[in-house]
Short mmCIF file of C-alpha atoms in Angstrom, two decimals:
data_model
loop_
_atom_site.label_atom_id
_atom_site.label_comp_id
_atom_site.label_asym_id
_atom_site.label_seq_id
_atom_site.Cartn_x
_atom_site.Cartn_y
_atom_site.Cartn_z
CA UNK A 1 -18.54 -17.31 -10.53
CA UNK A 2 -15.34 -15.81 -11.67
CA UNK A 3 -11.89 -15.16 -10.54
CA UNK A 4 -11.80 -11.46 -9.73
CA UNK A 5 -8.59 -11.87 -7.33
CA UNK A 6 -5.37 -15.09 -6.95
CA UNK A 7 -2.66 -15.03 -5.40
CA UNK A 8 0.01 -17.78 -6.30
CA UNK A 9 2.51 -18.73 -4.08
CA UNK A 10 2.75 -15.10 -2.61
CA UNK A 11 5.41 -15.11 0.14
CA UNK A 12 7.20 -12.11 2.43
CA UNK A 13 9.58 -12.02 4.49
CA UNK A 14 11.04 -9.56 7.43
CA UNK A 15 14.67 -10.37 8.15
CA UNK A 16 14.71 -13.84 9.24
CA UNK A 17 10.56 -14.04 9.75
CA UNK A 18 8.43 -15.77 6.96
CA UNK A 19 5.32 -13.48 7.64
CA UNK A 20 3.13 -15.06 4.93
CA UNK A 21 4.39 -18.22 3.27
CA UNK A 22 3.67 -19.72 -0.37
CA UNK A 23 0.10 -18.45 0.44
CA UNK A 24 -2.42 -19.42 -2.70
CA UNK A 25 -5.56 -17.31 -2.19
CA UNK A 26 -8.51 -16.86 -4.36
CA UNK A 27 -11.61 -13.88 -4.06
CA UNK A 28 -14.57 -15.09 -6.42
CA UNK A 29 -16.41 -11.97 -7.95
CA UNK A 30 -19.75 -11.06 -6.05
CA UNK A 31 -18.98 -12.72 -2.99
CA UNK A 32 -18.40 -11.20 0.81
CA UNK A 33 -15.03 -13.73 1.85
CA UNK A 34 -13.64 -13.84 5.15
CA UNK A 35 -10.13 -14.12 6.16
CA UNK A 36 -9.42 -14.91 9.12
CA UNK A 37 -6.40 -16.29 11.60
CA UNK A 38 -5.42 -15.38 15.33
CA UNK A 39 -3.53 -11.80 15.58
CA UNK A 40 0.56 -12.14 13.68
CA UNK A 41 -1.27 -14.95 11.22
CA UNK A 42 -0.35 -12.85 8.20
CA UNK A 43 -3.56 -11.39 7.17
CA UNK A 44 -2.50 -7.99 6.98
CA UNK A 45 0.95 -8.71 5.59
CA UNK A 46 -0.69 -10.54 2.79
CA UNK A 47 -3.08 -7.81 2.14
CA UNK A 48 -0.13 -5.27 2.22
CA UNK A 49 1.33 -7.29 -0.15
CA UNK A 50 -1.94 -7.89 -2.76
CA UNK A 51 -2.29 -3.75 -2.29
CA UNK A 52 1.48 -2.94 -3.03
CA UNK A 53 2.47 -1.96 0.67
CA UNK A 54 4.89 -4.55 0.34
CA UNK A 55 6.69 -5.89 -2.35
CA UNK A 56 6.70 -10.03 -1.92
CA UNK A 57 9.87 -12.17 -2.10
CA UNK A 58 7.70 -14.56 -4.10
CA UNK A 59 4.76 -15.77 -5.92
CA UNK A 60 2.62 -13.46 -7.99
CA UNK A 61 -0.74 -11.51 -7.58
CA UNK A 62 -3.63 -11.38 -10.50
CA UNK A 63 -6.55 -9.33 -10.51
CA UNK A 64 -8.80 -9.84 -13.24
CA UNK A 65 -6.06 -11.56 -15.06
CA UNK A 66 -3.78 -9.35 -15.21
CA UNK A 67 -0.39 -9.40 -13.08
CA UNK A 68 -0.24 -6.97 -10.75
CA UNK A 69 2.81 -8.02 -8.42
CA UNK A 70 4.57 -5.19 -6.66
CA UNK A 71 2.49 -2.05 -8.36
CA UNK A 72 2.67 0.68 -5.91
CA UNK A 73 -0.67 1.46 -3.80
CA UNK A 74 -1.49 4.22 -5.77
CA UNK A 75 -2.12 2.41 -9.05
CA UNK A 76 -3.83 -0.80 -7.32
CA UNK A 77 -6.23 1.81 -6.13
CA UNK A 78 -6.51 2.74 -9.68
CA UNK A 79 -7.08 -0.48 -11.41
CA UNK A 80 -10.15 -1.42 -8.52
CA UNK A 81 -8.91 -2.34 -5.64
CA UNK A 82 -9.32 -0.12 -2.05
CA UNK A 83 -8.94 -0.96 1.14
CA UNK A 84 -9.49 0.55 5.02
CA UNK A 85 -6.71 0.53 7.60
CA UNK A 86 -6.54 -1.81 10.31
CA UNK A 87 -5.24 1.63 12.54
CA UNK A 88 -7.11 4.05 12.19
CA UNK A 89 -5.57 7.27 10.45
CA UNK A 90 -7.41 10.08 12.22
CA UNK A 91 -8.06 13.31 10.91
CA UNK A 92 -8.31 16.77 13.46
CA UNK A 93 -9.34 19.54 11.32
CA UNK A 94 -10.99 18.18 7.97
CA UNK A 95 -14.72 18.01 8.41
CA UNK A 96 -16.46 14.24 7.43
CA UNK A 97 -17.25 15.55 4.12
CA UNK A 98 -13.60 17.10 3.48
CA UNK A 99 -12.07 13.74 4.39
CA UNK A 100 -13.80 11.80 1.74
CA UNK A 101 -13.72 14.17 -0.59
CA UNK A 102 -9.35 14.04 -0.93
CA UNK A 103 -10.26 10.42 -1.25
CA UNK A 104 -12.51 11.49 -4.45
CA UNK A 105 -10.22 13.57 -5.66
CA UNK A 106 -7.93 10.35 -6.36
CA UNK A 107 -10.58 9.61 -9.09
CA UNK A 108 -12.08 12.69 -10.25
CA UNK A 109 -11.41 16.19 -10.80
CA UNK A 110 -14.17 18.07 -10.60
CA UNK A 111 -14.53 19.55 -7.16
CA UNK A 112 -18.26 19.29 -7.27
CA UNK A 113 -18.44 15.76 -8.56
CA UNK A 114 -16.05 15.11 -5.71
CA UNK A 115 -18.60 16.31 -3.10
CA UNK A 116 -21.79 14.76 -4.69
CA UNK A 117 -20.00 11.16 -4.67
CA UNK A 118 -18.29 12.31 -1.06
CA UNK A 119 -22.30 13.11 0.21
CA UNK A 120 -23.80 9.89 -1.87
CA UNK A 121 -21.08 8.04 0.03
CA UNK A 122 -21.81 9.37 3.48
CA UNK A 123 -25.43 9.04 3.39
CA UNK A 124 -25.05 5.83 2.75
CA UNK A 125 -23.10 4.92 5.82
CA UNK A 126 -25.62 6.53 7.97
CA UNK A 127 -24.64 9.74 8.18
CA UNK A 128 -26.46 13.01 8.82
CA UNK A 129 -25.94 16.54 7.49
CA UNK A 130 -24.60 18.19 10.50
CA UNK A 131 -22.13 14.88 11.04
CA UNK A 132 -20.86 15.12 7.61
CA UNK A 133 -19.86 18.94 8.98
CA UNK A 134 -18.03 17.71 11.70
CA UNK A 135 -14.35 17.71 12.34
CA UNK A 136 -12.19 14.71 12.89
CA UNK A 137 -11.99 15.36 16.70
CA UNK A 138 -15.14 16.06 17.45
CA UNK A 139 -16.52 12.06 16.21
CA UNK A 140 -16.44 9.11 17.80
CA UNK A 141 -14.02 5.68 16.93
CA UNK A 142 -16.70 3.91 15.01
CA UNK A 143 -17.56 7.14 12.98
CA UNK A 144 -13.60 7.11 12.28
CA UNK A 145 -14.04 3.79 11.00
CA UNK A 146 -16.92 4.78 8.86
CA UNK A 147 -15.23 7.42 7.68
CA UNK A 148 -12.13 5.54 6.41
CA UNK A 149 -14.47 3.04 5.14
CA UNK A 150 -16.50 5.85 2.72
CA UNK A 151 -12.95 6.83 1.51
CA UNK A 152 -12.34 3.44 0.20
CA UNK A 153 -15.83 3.20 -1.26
CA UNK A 154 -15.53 6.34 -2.65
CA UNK A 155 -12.83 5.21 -4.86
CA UNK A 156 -15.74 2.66 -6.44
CA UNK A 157 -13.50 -0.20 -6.62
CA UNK A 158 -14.17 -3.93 -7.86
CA UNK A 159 -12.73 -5.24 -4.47
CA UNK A 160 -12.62 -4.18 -1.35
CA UNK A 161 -10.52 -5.34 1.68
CA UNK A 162 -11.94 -4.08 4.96
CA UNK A 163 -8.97 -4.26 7.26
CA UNK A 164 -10.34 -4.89 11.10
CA UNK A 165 -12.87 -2.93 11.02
CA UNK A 166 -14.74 -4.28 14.42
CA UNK A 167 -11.54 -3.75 16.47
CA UNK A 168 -12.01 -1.71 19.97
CA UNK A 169 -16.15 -1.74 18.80
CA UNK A 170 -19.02 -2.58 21.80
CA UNK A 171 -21.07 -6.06 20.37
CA UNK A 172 -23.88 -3.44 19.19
CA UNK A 173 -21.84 -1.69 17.30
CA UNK A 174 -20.26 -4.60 15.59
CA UNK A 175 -23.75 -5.79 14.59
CA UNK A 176 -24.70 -2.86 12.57
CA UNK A 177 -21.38 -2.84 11.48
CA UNK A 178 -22.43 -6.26 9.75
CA UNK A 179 -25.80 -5.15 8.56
CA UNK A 180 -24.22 -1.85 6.70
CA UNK A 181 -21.02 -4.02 5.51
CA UNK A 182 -24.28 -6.31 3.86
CA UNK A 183 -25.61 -3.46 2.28
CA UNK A 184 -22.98 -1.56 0.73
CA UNK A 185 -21.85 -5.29 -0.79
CA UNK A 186 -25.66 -5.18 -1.86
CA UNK A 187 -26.37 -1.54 -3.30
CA UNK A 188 -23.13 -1.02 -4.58
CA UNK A 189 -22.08 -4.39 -6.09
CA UNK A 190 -18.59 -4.81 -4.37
CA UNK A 191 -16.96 -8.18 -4.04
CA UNK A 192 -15.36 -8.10 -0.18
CA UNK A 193 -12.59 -8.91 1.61
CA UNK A 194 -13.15 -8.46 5.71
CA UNK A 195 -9.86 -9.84 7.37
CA UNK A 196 -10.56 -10.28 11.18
CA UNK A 197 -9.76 -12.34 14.08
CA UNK A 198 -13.60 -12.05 15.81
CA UNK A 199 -14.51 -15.45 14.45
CA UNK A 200 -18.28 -14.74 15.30
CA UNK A 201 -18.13 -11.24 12.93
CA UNK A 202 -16.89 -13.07 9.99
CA UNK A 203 -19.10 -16.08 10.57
CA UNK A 204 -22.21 -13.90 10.20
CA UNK A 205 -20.93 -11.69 7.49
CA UNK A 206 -18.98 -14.28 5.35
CA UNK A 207 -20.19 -16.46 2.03
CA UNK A 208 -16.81 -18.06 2.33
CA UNK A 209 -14.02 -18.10 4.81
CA UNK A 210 -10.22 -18.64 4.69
CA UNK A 211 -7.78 -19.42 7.69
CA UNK A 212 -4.79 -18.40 8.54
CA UNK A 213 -2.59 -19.30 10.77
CA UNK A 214 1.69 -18.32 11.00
CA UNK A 215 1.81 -17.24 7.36
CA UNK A 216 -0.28 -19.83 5.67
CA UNK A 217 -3.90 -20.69 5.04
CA UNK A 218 -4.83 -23.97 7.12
CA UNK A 219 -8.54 -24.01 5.88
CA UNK A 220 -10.53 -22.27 3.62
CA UNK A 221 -14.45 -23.27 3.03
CA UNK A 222 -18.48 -22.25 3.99
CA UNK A 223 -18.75 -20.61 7.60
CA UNK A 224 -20.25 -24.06 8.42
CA UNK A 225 -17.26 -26.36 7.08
CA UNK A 226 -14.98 -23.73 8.85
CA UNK A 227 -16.47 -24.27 12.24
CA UNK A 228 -15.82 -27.88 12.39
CA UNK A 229 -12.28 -28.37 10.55
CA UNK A 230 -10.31 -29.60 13.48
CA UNK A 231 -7.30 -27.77 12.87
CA UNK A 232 -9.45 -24.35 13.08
CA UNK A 233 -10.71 -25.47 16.30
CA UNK A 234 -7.05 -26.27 17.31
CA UNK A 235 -5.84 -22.49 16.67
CA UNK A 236 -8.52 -20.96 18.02
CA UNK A 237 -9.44 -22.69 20.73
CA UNK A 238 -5.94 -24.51 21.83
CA UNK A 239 -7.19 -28.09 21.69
CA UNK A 240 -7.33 -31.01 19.07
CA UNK A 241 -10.23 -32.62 18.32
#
């Protein structure tokens, strides 16, 4: 496999706090990786900073090569790279449809394509006709999710980072939330990045896993090799072994 994403020695820092620290991270192209790390381990920040939320104090970002450090969110999105929110950004009076299709509209101009790619999008994620015609306040927190989740696809990147996606979700939900995450990796060929701190989501959803934990990574290997490195144990659970 291929490098599709590195980061080399990225660092950030907010006043006095090192939020992510020298951090050296790697996506393979094709595969679903994890990144995990209790909450305040720096997975967002670094994702901020890999998606140009944040400009880092150090280190540098590639993406198929090619230096990217500090470009501005807009033209990440361009070059292949999307992303959902960890908060979701609701929307009150845009229908389903509507929502997805400003996303579109990012990439393409015609207002028709726009809605054909907006409804290809949507039916993939499960939903119906008359949902894709409802407005922002009249769906539920998952559907928000789902929603800001077909605006990223929409975009048809190269790499994806699905921001904490199975926050505030009932166990149910978060297990179709792994079977479609599986399928839109599978249908639509997009190499993944789901940062969470549910260890048992990412287990069951990841080919690989990194750790982090106060700004760096403190393991990084298969679901299986993650489960028994002592020092993950230590984090999560509070205890050496």
């Amino acid at each position: 496999m291929s490098t599709l994403l590195e980061t080399r020695k990225l660092t950030k820092r907010f006043g006095g706090i090192i939020a992510v620290k020298e951090v050296d991270f790697k996506v393979e192209k094709g595969v679903i990786k994890g990144l995990i790390g209790p909450n305040g381990s720096g997975k967002t920040t670094l994702i901020n900073c890999i998606t140009g939320v944040h400009r880092p104090d150090e280190g540098r970002v590639f993406f198929e090569s090619r230096d990217i450090t500090g470009l501005p969110p807009h033209r990440v999105a361009k070059i292949g790279i999307a992303r959902t929110w960890q908060i979701v950004r609701p929307f009150k009076k845009m229908t389903v449809l509507e929502a997805v299709m400003t996303s579109a509209l990012i990439r393409v101009k015609d207002l028709s394509v726009a809605r054909s790619e907006a409804v290809d999008v949507l039916k993939l994620l499960g939903f119906t006709e008359e949902l894709m015609n409802r407005r922002g306040s009249d769906i539920t927190l998952v559907q928000h999710k789902l929603v800001d989740l077909a605006r990223a696809i929409v975009l048809k990147p190269k790499l994806l980072f699905v921001d904490e996606i199975a926050a505030g979700l009932r166990p149910v939900e978060v297990e179709g939330l792994i079977d479609l995450l599986r399928r839109v990796h599978r249908e639509l060929d997009i190499t993944m990045v789901v940062v969470e701190h549910l260890m048992t989501f990412i287990m069951k959803l990841s080919d690989d896993i990194a750790v982090m934990h106060e700004g760096q990574l403190i393991a990084e290997g298969s679901p299986e090799e993650v489960a028994k490195n002592p020092r993950v144990v230590e984090v999560y659970l509070g205890m050496r072994v």
